[in-house]
Amino acid sequence: HRPCRHSSPLPRPVTAVYAAQSRVYDGTTQAAVNASSSDIVSGDSLTIAATGSFSGTGAKNVGANKTVDISAGTLTGADASNYSLLNATGTTTASITPRTLTATYVGVSRVYDGTTTAPVTRNLAGQVQGDDVTAAETAEFAGGSTAKSVGTGKAVLVTGITLSGADAANYSLLSNSASTTGTITPRALTVSGLSGITAVDRVYDGTLAVSLNV
C-alpha cells in the first residue's frame, strides 16, 4: 500500500463589497470606507479594511456621487488566515457636502453723516485653513426715523451675507443675516465768518478759558 497524502486546506476566497461614506468638506481627498462580503462564514472573526480617496478633477471639492478609489484592502481578525482577499482595490462613489460657516459681527462707532449705513467688523468662523473664502454684507442702523440719529448701543441689522472666493462653493452659511449694535457720535461743526466777537481780558489763572462778548 502506498501511503496516503493529505492535502492542506486552501484559504477561502473573499470578494469584498466596498462602500465609501459621504462627508462634509474638509479640504482633503480622504474617504472613509466600509467593506463587507457574503463569502465570510457565519461566526468567523474577519474584518475587511481599505483606504479610500476621492479622485478626478476637483477631487477635494463639494459634489454628489464622486468617484472614490479603493486601495490597500486587507483582512484582519482571528480567522483572517483562513481567507484570501480577491479584490484589494476597487472603486465606488460618495458625496462631499458643503462645510457650514458662521458669520458674526461687531458694530463700529462712527460720526453722524445723515445715513443709516453702519460700519461693522466681520468674523468668519469654520473655514479650512488656507482656503480662499470671504464674505460681504449690508449693515444698517435700525430704528425707523431715528435710525440715522446720534446714539449709543443702537441696533444694527446685517443682511444679504454672501460668500466669495475660489473655494466659496465648498461652503454654506449658517445664516445670511445677523445683528449687533453700534454707535453714532455727534458731527463737529466749524463756525466761521462771525463778527462782533471780542475776548475779555482776565487775570492769569492757569487755564486756557477765555470769556467772549458776542
JSON list of C-alpha atoms in Angstrom, two decimals:
[
{"chain": "A", "resi": 1, "resn": "HIS", "atom": "CA", "xyz": [0.00, 0.00, 0.00]},
{"chain": "A", "resi": 2, "resn": "ARG", "atom": "CA", "xyz": [1.18, 3.47, -0.85]},
{"chain": "A", "resi": 3, "resn": "PRO", "atom": "CA", "xyz": [0.98, 6.00, 1.99]},
{"chain": "A", "resi": 4, "resn": "CYS", "atom": "CA", "xyz": [-1.90, 8.47, 1.78]},
{"chain": "A", "resi": 5, "resn": "ARG", "atom": "CA", "xyz": [-1.05, 12.08, 1.22]},
{"chain": "A", "resi": 6, "resn": "HIS", "atom": "CA", "xyz": [-3.35, 14.59, 2.90]},
{"chain": "A", "resi": 7, "resn": "SER", "atom": "CA", "xyz": [-3.65, 17.93, 1.09]},
{"chain": "A", "resi": 8, "resn": "SER", "atom": "CA", "xyz": [-3.66, 21.17, 3.10]},
{"chain": "A", "resi": 9, "resn": "PRO", "atom": "CA", "xyz": [-6.93, 23.13, 3.06]},
{"chain": "A", "resi": 10, "resn": "LEU", "atom": "CA", "xyz": [-6.91, 26.19, 0.83]},
{"chain": "A", "resi": 11, "resn": "PRO", "atom": "CA", "xyz": [-7.93, 29.64, 2.08]},
{"chain": "A", "resi": 12, "resn": "ARG", "atom": "CA", "xyz": [-11.48, 30.60, 1.35]},
{"chain": "A", "resi": 13, "resn": "PRO", "atom": "CA", "xyz": [-11.61, 33.36, -1.33]},
{"chain": "A", "resi": 14, "resn": "VAL", "atom": "CA", "xyz": [-13.37, 36.56, -0.34]},
{"chain": "A", "resi": 15, "resn": "THR", "atom": "CA", "xyz": [-14.75, 39.20, -2.67]},
{"chain": "A", "resi": 16, "resn": "ALA", "atom": "CA", "xyz": [-15.19, 42.49, -0.82]},
{"chain": "A", "resi": 17, "resn": "VAL", "atom": "CA", "xyz": [-18.03, 44.89, -1.46]},
{"chain": "A", "resi": 18, "resn": "TYR", "atom": "CA", "xyz": [-16.77, 48.42, -0.79]},
{"chain": "A", "resi": 19, "resn": "ALA", "atom": "CA", "xyz": [-18.85, 51.45, 0.16]},
{"chain": "A", "resi": 20, "resn": "ALA", "atom": "CA", "xyz": [-17.47, 54.93, 0.87]},
{"chain": "A", "resi": 21, "resn": "GLN", "atom": "CA", "xyz": [-19.04, 57.29, 3.39]},
{"chain": "A", "resi": 22, "resn": "SER", "atom": "CA", "xyz": [-20.27, 60.72, 2.34]},
{"chain": "A", "resi": 23, "resn": "ARG", "atom": "CA", "xyz": [-18.85, 63.52, 4.47]},
{"chain": "A", "resi": 24, "resn": "VAL", "atom": "CA", "xyz": [-18.58, 67.27, 4.96]},
{"chain": "A", "resi": 25, "resn": "TYR", "atom": "CA", "xyz": [-15.91, 69.18, 3.02]},
{"chain": "A", "resi": 26, "resn": "ASP", "atom": "CA", "xyz": [-12.58, 69.31, 4.86]},
{"chain": "A", "resi": 27, "resn": "GLY", "atom": "CA", "xyz": [-10.12, 70.30, 2.13]},
{"chain": "A", "resi": 28, "resn": "THR", "atom": "CA", "xyz": [-8.71, 66.77, 1.71]},
{"chain": "A", "resi": 29, "resn": "THR", "atom": "CA", "xyz": [-9.46, 63.85, -0.63]},
{"chain": "A", "resi": 30, "resn": "GLN", "atom": "CA", "xyz": [-9.73, 61.27, 2.16]},
{"chain": "A", "resi": 31, "resn": "ALA", "atom": "CA", "xyz": [-12.75, 58.98, 2.14]},
{"chain": "A", "resi": 32, "resn": "ALA", "atom": "CA", "xyz": [-13.77, 56.57, 4.89]},
{"chain": "A", "resi": 33, "resn": "VAL", "atom": "CA", "xyz": [-14.56, 53.11, 3.55]},
{"chain": "A", "resi": 34, "resn": "ASN", "atom": "CA", "xyz": [-16.79, 50.29, 4.79]},
{"chain": "A", "resi": 35, "resn": "ALA", "atom": "CA", "xyz": [-16.36, 46.79, 3.42]},
{"chain": "A", "resi": 36, "resn": "SER", "atom": "CA", "xyz": [-18.41, 43.61, 3.66]},
{"chain": "A", "resi": 37, "resn": "SER", "atom": "CA", "xyz": [-18.63, 40.23, 1.97]},
{"chain": "A", "resi": 38, "resn": "SER", "atom": "CA", "xyz": [-21.14, 37.41, 1.69]},
{"chain": "A", "resi": 39, "resn": "ASP", "atom": "CA", "xyz": [-18.21, 34.97, 1.46]},
{"chain": "A", "resi": 40, "resn": "ILE", "atom": "CA", "xyz": [-17.42, 35.11, 5.18]},
{"chain": "A", "resi": 41, "resn": "VAL", "atom": "CA", "xyz": [-18.53, 32.03, 7.13]},
{"chain": "A", "resi": 42, "resn": "SER", "atom": "CA", "xyz": [-21.06, 32.93, 9.78]},
{"chain": "A", "resi": 43, "resn": "GLY", "atom": "CA", "xyz": [-19.48, 33.30, 13.20]},
{"chain": "A", "resi": 44, "resn": "ASP", "atom": "CA", "xyz": [-15.94, 33.84, 11.92]},
{"chain": "A", "resi": 45, "resn": "SER", "atom": "CA", "xyz": [-13.93, 36.83, 13.18]},
{"chain": "A", "resi": 46, "resn": "LEU", "atom": "CA", "xyz": [-12.91, 38.61, 9.98]},
{"chain": "A", "resi": 47, "resn": "THR", "atom": "CA", "xyz": [-12.75, 42.29, 9.10]},
{"chain": "A", "resi": 48, "resn": "ILE", "atom": "CA", "xyz": [-12.02, 43.86, 5.72]},
{"chain": "A", "resi": 49, "resn": "ALA", "atom": "CA", "xyz": [-10.23, 47.22, 5.82]},
{"chain": "A", "resi": 50, "resn": "ALA", "atom": "CA", "xyz": [-9.20, 49.50, 2.95]},
{"chain": "A", "resi": 51, "resn": "THR", "atom": "CA", "xyz": [-8.11, 53.04, 2.14]},
{"chain": "A", "resi": 52, "resn": "GLY", "atom": "CA", "xyz": [-10.37, 55.36, 0.15]},
{"chain": "A", "resi": 53, "resn": "SER", "atom": "CA", "xyz": [-9.57, 58.56, -1.73]},
{"chain": "A", "resi": 54, "resn": "PHE", "atom": "CA", "xyz": [-11.77, 60.84, -3.82]},
{"chain": "A", "resi": 55, "resn": "SER", "atom": "CA", "xyz": [-10.29, 61.13, -7.31]},
{"chain": "A", "resi": 56, "resn": "GLY", "atom": "CA", "xyz": [-10.63, 63.09, -10.53]},
{"chain": "A", "resi": 57, "resn": "THR", "atom": "CA", "xyz": [-10.74, 66.80, -11.26]},
{"chain": "A", "resi": 58, "resn": "GLY", "atom": "CA", "xyz": [-11.60, 68.79, -8.14]},
{"chain": "A", "resi": 59, "resn": "ALA", "atom": "CA", "xyz": [-11.35, 65.65, -6.03]},
{"chain": "A", "resi": 60, "resn": "LYS", "atom": "CA", "xyz": [-11.39, 67.57, -2.74]},
{"chain": "A", "resi": 61, "resn": "ASN", "atom": "CA", "xyz": [-14.35, 69.77, -3.67]},
{"chain": "A", "resi": 62, "resn": "VAL", "atom": "CA", "xyz": [-18.06, 69.50, -2.87]},
{"chain": "A", "resi": 63, "resn": "GLY", "atom": "CA", "xyz": [-20.03, 67.24, -5.19]},
{"chain": "A", "resi": 64, "resn": "ALA", "atom": "CA", "xyz": [-22.52, 64.38, -5.37]},
{"chain": "A", "resi": 65, "resn": "ASN", "atom": "CA", "xyz": [-21.69, 60.79, -6.34]},
{"chain": "A", "resi": 66, "resn": "LYS", "atom": "CA", "xyz": [-17.98, 61.49, -6.70]},
{"chain": "A", "resi": 67, "resn": "THR", "atom": "CA", "xyz": [-15.61, 58.66, -7.65]},
{"chain": "A", "resi": 68, "resn": "VAL", "atom": "CA", "xyz": [-13.71, 57.08, -4.75]},
{"chain": "A", "resi": 69, "resn": "ASP", "atom": "CA", "xyz": [-10.69, 54.88, -5.46]},
{"chain": "A", "resi": 70, "resn": "ILE", "atom": "CA", "xyz": [-10.21, 51.94, -3.09]},
{"chain": "A", "resi": 71, "resn": "SER", "atom": "CA", "xyz": [-6.73, 50.61, -2.33]},
{"chain": "A", "resi": 72, "resn": "ALA", "atom": "CA", "xyz": [-4.74, 48.57, 0.20]},
{"chain": "A", "resi": 73, "resn": "GLY", "atom": "CA", "xyz": [-7.56, 46.17, 1.06]},
{"chain": "A", "resi": 74, "resn": "THR", "atom": "CA", "xyz": [-6.56, 43.79, 3.87]},
{"chain": "A", "resi": 75, "resn": "LEU", "atom": "CA", "xyz": [-8.06, 41.08, 6.05]},
{"chain": "A", "resi": 76, "resn": "THR", "atom": "CA", "xyz": [-7.74, 41.15, 9.84]},
{"chain": "A", "resi": 77, "resn": "GLY", "atom": "CA", "xyz": [-9.21, 39.19, 12.71]},
{"chain": "A", "resi": 78, "resn": "ALA", "atom": "CA", "xyz": [-8.74, 35.84, 14.41]},
{"chain": "A", "resi": 79, "resn": "ASP", "atom": "CA", "xyz": [-9.82, 33.91, 11.30]},
{"chain": "A", "resi": 80, "resn": "ALA", "atom": "CA", "xyz": [-8.04, 36.06, 8.70]},
{"chain": "A", "resi": 81, "resn": "SER", "atom": "CA", "xyz": [-5.52, 33.30, 7.87]},
{"chain": "A", "resi": 82, "resn": "ASN", "atom": "CA", "xyz": [-8.38, 31.12, 6.63]},
{"chain": "A", "resi": 83, "resn": "TYR", "atom": "CA", "xyz": [-9.29, 33.58, 3.86]},
{"chain": "A", "resi": 84, "resn": "SER", "atom": "CA", "xyz": [-7.73, 35.31, 0.88]},
{"chain": "A", "resi": 85, "resn": "LEU", "atom": "CA", "xyz": [-8.96, 38.66, -0.46]},
{"chain": "A", "resi": 86, "resn": "LEU", "atom": "CA", "xyz": [-9.58, 38.63, -4.21]},
{"chain": "A", "resi": 87, "resn": "ASN", "atom": "CA", "xyz": [-10.04, 42.40, -4.68]},
{"chain": "A", "resi": 88, "resn": "ALA", "atom": "CA", "xyz": [-7.74, 44.62, -2.63]},
{"chain": "A", "resi": 89, "resn": "THR", "atom": "CA", "xyz": [-8.62, 47.56, -4.89]},
{"chain": "A", "resi": 90, "resn": "GLY", "atom": "CA", "xyz": [-11.76, 48.92, -6.47]},
{"chain": "A", "resi": 91, "resn": "THR", "atom": "CA", "xyz": [-13.96, 51.97, -6.97]},
{"chain": "A", "resi": 92, "resn": "THR", "atom": "CA", "xyz": [-17.19, 53.27, -5.50]},
{"chain": "A", "resi": 93, "resn": "THR", "atom": "CA", "xyz": [-18.90, 56.65, -5.08]},
{"chain": "A", "resi": 94, "resn": "ALA", "atom": "CA", "xyz": [-19.72, 59.04, -2.26]},
{"chain": "A", "resi": 95, "resn": "SER", "atom": "CA", "xyz": [-20.59, 62.71, -1.81]},
{"chain": "A", "resi": 96, "resn": "ILE", "atom": "CA", "xyz": [-18.88, 65.70, -0.22]},
{"chain": "A", "resi": 97, "resn": "THR", "atom": "CA", "xyz": [-21.31, 68.21, 1.24]},
{"chain": "A", "resi": 98, "resn": "PRO", "atom": "CA", "xyz": [-20.68, 71.94, 1.94]},
{"chain": "A", "resi": 99, "resn": "ARG", "atom": "CA", "xyz": [-18.99, 72.99, 5.18]},
{"chain": "A", "resi": 100, "resn": "THR", "atom": "CA", "xyz": [-21.04, 75.41, 7.29]},
{"chain": "A", "resi": 101, "resn": "LEU", "atom": "CA", "xyz": [-19.59, 78.82, 8.11]},
{"chain": "A", "resi": 102, "resn": "THR", "atom": "CA", "xyz": [-20.83, 81.24, 10.77]},
{"chain": "A", "resi": 103, "resn": "ALA", "atom": "CA", "xyz": [-20.52, 84.98, 10.17]},
{"chain": "A", "resi": 104, "resn": "THR", "atom": "CA", "xyz": [-20.63, 87.18, 13.29]},
{"chain": "A", "resi": 105, "resn": "TYR", "atom": "CA", "xyz": [-20.34, 90.95, 13.53]},
{"chain": "A", "resi": 106, "resn": "VAL", "atom": "CA", "xyz": [-19.29, 93.72, 15.91]},
{"chain": "A", "resi": 107, "resn": "GLY", "atom": "CA", "xyz": [-20.55, 97.25, 15.35]},
{"chain": "A", "resi": 108, "resn": "VAL", "atom": "CA", "xyz": [-18.07, 100.11, 14.98]},
{"chain": "A", "resi": 109, "resn": "SER", "atom": "CA", "xyz": [-18.61, 103.70, 16.18]},
{"chain": "A", "resi": 110, "resn": "ARG", "atom": "CA", "xyz": [-18.86, 106.39, 13.51]},
{"chain": "A", "resi": 111, "resn": "VAL", "atom": "CA", "xyz": [-19.64, 110.09, 13.21]},
{"chain": "A", "resi": 112, "resn": "TYR", "atom": "CA", "xyz": [-23.15, 111.21, 12.20]},
{"chain": "A", "resi": 113, "resn": "ASP", "atom": "CA", "xyz": [-23.47, 111.58, 8.41]},
{"chain": "A", "resi": 114, "resn": "GLY", "atom": "CA", "xyz": [-27.22, 111.60, 7.86]},
{"chain": "A", "resi": 115, "resn": "THR", "atom": "CA", "xyz": [-27.38, 107.99, 6.62]},
{"chain": "A", "resi": 116, "resn": "THR", "atom": "CA", "xyz": [-28.16, 104.65, 8.27]},
{"chain": "A", "resi": 117, "resn": "THR", "atom": "CA", "xyz": [-25.04, 102.90, 6.96]},
{"chain": "A", "resi": 118, "resn": "ALA", "atom": "CA", "xyz": [-23.36, 101.03, 9.80]},
{"chain": "A", "resi": 119, "resn": "PRO", "atom": "CA", "xyz": [-19.68, 100.06, 9.80]},
{"chain": "A", "resi": 120, "resn": "VAL", "atom": "CA", "xyz": [-19.08, 96.56, 11.18]},
{"chain": "A", "resi": 121, "resn": "THR", "atom": "CA", "xyz": [-16.19, 94.20, 11.82]},
{"chain": "A", "resi": 122, "resn": "ARG", "atom": "CA", "xyz": [-16.81, 90.69, 10.47]},
{"chain": "A", "resi": 123, "resn": "ASN", "atom": "CA", "xyz": [-15.59, 87.36, 11.85]},
{"chain": "A", "resi": 124, "resn": "LEU", "atom": "CA", "xyz": [-15.98, 84.32, 9.59]},
{"chain": "A", "resi": 125, "resn": "ALA", "atom": "CA", "xyz": [-15.55, 81.05, 11.51]},
{"chain": "A", "resi": 126, "resn": "GLY", "atom": "CA", "xyz": [-15.24, 77.47, 10.30]},
{"chain": "A", "resi": 127, "resn": "GLN", "atom": "CA", "xyz": [-13.22, 77.67, 7.08]},
{"chain": "A", "resi": 128, "resn": "VAL", "atom": "CA", "xyz": [-10.38, 75.28, 6.30]},
{"chain": "A", "resi": 129, "resn": "GLN", "atom": "CA", "xyz": [-7.01, 76.93, 6.82]},
{"chain": "A", "resi": 130, "resn": "GLY", "atom": "CA", "xyz": [-5.59, 78.27, 3.56]},
{"chain": "A", "resi": 131, "resn": "ASP", "atom": "CA", "xyz": [-8.91, 78.31, 1.67]},
{"chain": "A", "resi": 132, "resn": "ASP", "atom": "CA", "xyz": [-9.85, 81.38, -0.35]},
{"chain": "A", "resi": 133, "resn": "VAL", "atom": "CA", "xyz": [-13.26, 82.33, 1.02]},
{"chain": "A", "resi": 134, "resn": "THR", "atom": "CA", "xyz": [-14.59, 85.61, 2.36]},
{"chain": "A", "resi": 135, "resn": "ALA", "atom": "CA", "xyz": [-17.95, 87.30, 2.91]},
{"chain": "A", "resi": 136, "resn": "ALA", "atom": "CA", "xyz": [-19.75, 90.51, 2.01]},
{"chain": "A", "resi": 137, "resn": "GLU", "atom": "CA", "xyz": [-22.84, 92.03, 3.59]},
{"chain": "A", "resi": 138, "resn": "THR", "atom": "CA", "xyz": [-25.04, 95.09, 4.04]},
{"chain": "A", "resi": 139, "resn": "ALA", "atom": "CA", "xyz": [-25.19, 96.65, 7.53]},
{"chain": "A", "resi": 140, "resn": "GLU", "atom": "CA", "xyz": [-27.71, 99.34, 8.51]},
{"chain": "A", "resi": 141, "resn": "PHE", "atom": "CA", "xyz": [-28.72, 101.03, 11.75]},
{"chain": "A", "resi": 142, "resn": "ALA", "atom": "CA", "xyz": [-32.32, 100.13, 12.61]},
{"chain": "A", "resi": 143, "resn": "GLY", "atom": "CA", "xyz": [-34.99, 102.17, 14.34]},
{"chain": "A", "resi": 144, "resn": "GLY", "atom": "CA", "xyz": [-37.13, 103.83, 11.70]},
{"chain": "A", "resi": 145, "resn": "SER", "atom": "CA", "xyz": [-36.95, 107.61, 11.63]},
{"chain": "A", "resi": 146, "resn": "THR", "atom": "CA", "xyz": [-34.31, 107.69, 14.38]},
{"chain": "A", "resi": 147, "resn": "ALA", "atom": "CA", "xyz": [-32.02, 105.14, 12.74]},
{"chain": "A", "resi": 148, "resn": "LYS", "atom": "CA", "xyz": [-29.69, 107.81, 11.34]},
{"chain": "A", "resi": 149, "resn": "SER", "atom": "CA", "xyz": [-29.52, 109.83, 14.57]},
{"chain": "A", "resi": 150, "resn": "VAL", "atom": "CA", "xyz": [-26.79, 110.04, 17.21]},
{"chain": "A", "resi": 151, "resn": "GLY", "atom": "CA", "xyz": [-26.94, 107.37, 19.90]},
{"chain": "A", "resi": 152, "resn": "THR", "atom": "CA", "xyz": [-25.06, 104.59, 21.68]},
{"chain": "A", "resi": 153, "resn": "GLY", "atom": "CA", "xyz": [-25.85, 100.86, 21.61]},
{"chain": "A", "resi": 154, "resn": "LYS", "atom": "CA", "xyz": [-28.03, 101.35, 18.52]},
{"chain": "A", "resi": 155, "resn": "ALA", "atom": "CA", "xyz": [-29.39, 98.22, 16.84]},
{"chain": "A", "resi": 156, "resn": "VAL", "atom": "CA", "xyz": [-27.59, 97.22, 13.64]},
{"chain": "A", "resi": 157, "resn": "LEU", "atom": "CA", "xyz": [-29.10, 94.74, 11.19]},
{"chain": "A", "resi": 158, "resn": "VAL", "atom": "CA", "xyz": [-26.75, 92.80, 8.89]},
{"chain": "A", "resi": 159, "resn": "THR", "atom": "CA", "xyz": [-28.41, 91.30, 5.81]},
{"chain": "A", "resi": 160, "resn": "GLY", "atom": "CA", "xyz": [-27.54, 89.82, 2.43]},
{"chain": "A", "resi": 161, "resn": "ILE", "atom": "CA", "xyz": [-24.46, 87.98, 3.66]},
{"chain": "A", "resi": 162, "resn": "THR", "atom": "CA", "xyz": [-22.80, 86.18, 0.73]},
{"chain": "A", "resi": 163, "resn": "LEU", "atom": "CA", "xyz": [-19.63, 84.18, 0.21]},
{"chain": "A", "resi": 164, "resn": "SER", "atom": "CA", "xyz": [-16.99, 84.73, -2.46]},
{"chain": "A", "resi": 165, "resn": "GLY", "atom": "CA", "xyz": [-13.54, 83.42, -3.35]},
{"chain": "A", "resi": 166, "resn": "ALA", "atom": "CA", "xyz": [-12.06, 80.47, -5.22]},
{"chain": "A", "resi": 167, "resn": "ASP", "atom": "CA", "xyz": [-13.23, 77.98, -2.55]},
{"chain": "A", "resi": 168, "resn": "ALA", "atom": "CA", "xyz": [-16.60, 79.58, -1.76]},
{"chain": "A", "resi": 169, "resn": "ALA", "atom": "CA", "xyz": [-18.56, 76.79, -3.48]},
{"chain": "A", "resi": 170, "resn": "ASN", "atom": "CA", "xyz": [-17.35, 74.37, -0.79]},
{"chain": "A", "resi": 171, "resn": "TYR", "atom": "CA", "xyz": [-19.15, 76.31, 1.94]},
{"chain": "A", "resi": 172, "resn": "SER", "atom": "CA", "xyz": [-22.61, 77.38, 3.04]},
{"chain": "A", "resi": 173, "resn": "LEU", "atom": "CA", "xyz": [-23.64, 79.99, 5.60]},
{"chain": "A", "resi": 174, "resn": "LEU", "atom": "CA", "xyz": [-25.42, 79.05, 8.81]},
{"chain": "A", "resi": 175, "resn": "SER", "atom": "CA", "xyz": [-27.43, 82.25, 8.27]},
{"chain": "A", "resi": 176, "resn": "ASN", "atom": "CA", "xyz": [-27.32, 85.06, 5.73]},
{"chain": "A", "resi": 177, "resn": "SER", "atom": "CA", "xyz": [-28.31, 87.66, 8.33]},
{"chain": "A", "resi": 178, "resn": "ALA", "atom": "CA", "xyz": [-27.11, 88.76, 11.75]},
{"chain": "A", "resi": 179, "resn": "SER", "atom": "CA", "xyz": [-27.44, 91.60, 14.28]},
{"chain": "A", "resi": 180, "resn": "THR", "atom": "CA", "xyz": [-25.21, 93.67, 16.52]},
{"chain": "A", "resi": 181, "resn": "THR", "atom": "CA", "xyz": [-25.07, 97.19, 18.00]},
{"chain": "A", "resi": 182, "resn": "GLY", "atom": "CA", "xyz": [-23.13, 100.31, 17.12]},
{"chain": "A", "resi": 183, "resn": "THR", "atom": "CA", "xyz": [-22.75, 103.98, 17.98]},
{"chain": "A", "resi": 184, "resn": "ILE", "atom": "CA", "xyz": [-23.24, 107.21, 16.08]},
{"chain": "A", "resi": 185, "resn": "THR", "atom": "CA", "xyz": [-21.40, 110.18, 17.58]},
{"chain": "A", "resi": 186, "resn": "PRO", "atom": "CA", "xyz": [-22.21, 113.91, 17.02]},
{"chain": "A", "resi": 187, "resn": "ARG", "atom": "CA", "xyz": [-20.70, 115.61, 13.99]},
{"chain": "A", "resi": 188, "resn": "ALA", "atom": "CA", "xyz": [-18.41, 118.55, 14.80]},
{"chain": "A", "resi": 189, "resn": "LEU", "atom": "CA", "xyz": [-19.29, 121.87, 13.21]},
{"chain": "A", "resi": 190, "resn": "THR", "atom": "CA", "xyz": [-16.88, 124.66, 12.44]},
{"chain": "A", "resi": 191, "resn": "VAL", "atom": "CA", "xyz": [-18.45, 128.12, 12.63]},
{"chain": "A", "resi": 192, "resn": "SER", "atom": "CA", "xyz": [-16.75, 130.81, 10.52]},
{"chain": "A", "resi": 193, "resn": "GLY", "atom": "CA", "xyz": [-17.50, 134.34, 9.28]},
{"chain": "A", "resi": 194, "resn": "LEU", "atom": "CA", "xyz": [-18.81, 135.69, 12.59]},
{"chain": "A", "resi": 195, "resn": "SER", "atom": "CA", "xyz": [-18.26, 139.35, 13.51]},
{"chain": "A", "resi": 196, "resn": "GLY", "atom": "CA", "xyz": [-18.72, 141.45, 16.64]},
{"chain": "A", "resi": 197, "resn": "ILE", "atom": "CA", "xyz": [-16.94, 138.97, 18.93]},
{"chain": "A", "resi": 198, "resn": "THR", "atom": "CA", "xyz": [-14.34, 140.24, 21.37]},
{"chain": "A", "resi": 199, "resn": "ALA", "atom": "CA", "xyz": [-12.32, 138.43, 24.01]},
{"chain": "A", "resi": 200, "resn": "VAL", "atom": "CA", "xyz": [-12.35, 139.65, 27.62]},
{"chain": "A", "resi": 201, "resn": "ASP", "atom": "CA", "xyz": [-9.03, 140.25, 29.32]},
{"chain": "A", "resi": 202, "resn": "ARG", "atom": "CA", "xyz": [-8.58, 138.43, 32.63]},
{"chain": "A", "resi": 203, "resn": "VAL", "atom": "CA", "xyz": [-6.06, 137.72, 35.34]},
{"chain": "A", "resi": 204, "resn": "TYR", "atom": "CA", "xyz": [-3.87, 134.64, 34.89]},
{"chain": "A", "resi": 205, "resn": "ASP", "atom": "CA", "xyz": [-5.46, 131.57, 36.45]},
{"chain": "A", "resi": 206, "resn": "GLY", "atom": "CA", "xyz": [-3.53, 128.67, 34.87]},
{"chain": "A", "resi": 207, "resn": "THR", "atom": "CA", "xyz": [-6.29, 127.73, 32.39]},
{"chain": "A", "resi": 208, "resn": "LEU", "atom": "CA", "xyz": [-6.96, 128.37, 28.71]},
{"chain": "A", "resi": 209, "resn": "ALA", "atom": "CA", "xyz": [-10.55, 129.54, 29.23]},
{"chain": "A", "resi": 210, "resn": "VAL", "atom": "CA", "xyz": [-11.48, 132.87, 27.60]},
{"chain": "A", "resi": 211, "resn": "SER", "atom": "CA", "xyz": [-14.72, 134.78, 28.08]},
{"chain": "A", "resi": 212, "resn": "LEU", "atom": "CA", "xyz": [-16.27, 136.26, 24.94]},
{"chain": "A", "resi": 213, "resn": "ASN", "atom": "CA", "xyz": [-18.52, 139.18, 24.26]},
{"chain": "A", "resi": 214, "resn": "VAL", "atom": "CA", "xyz": [-20.81, 138.48, 21.30]}
]
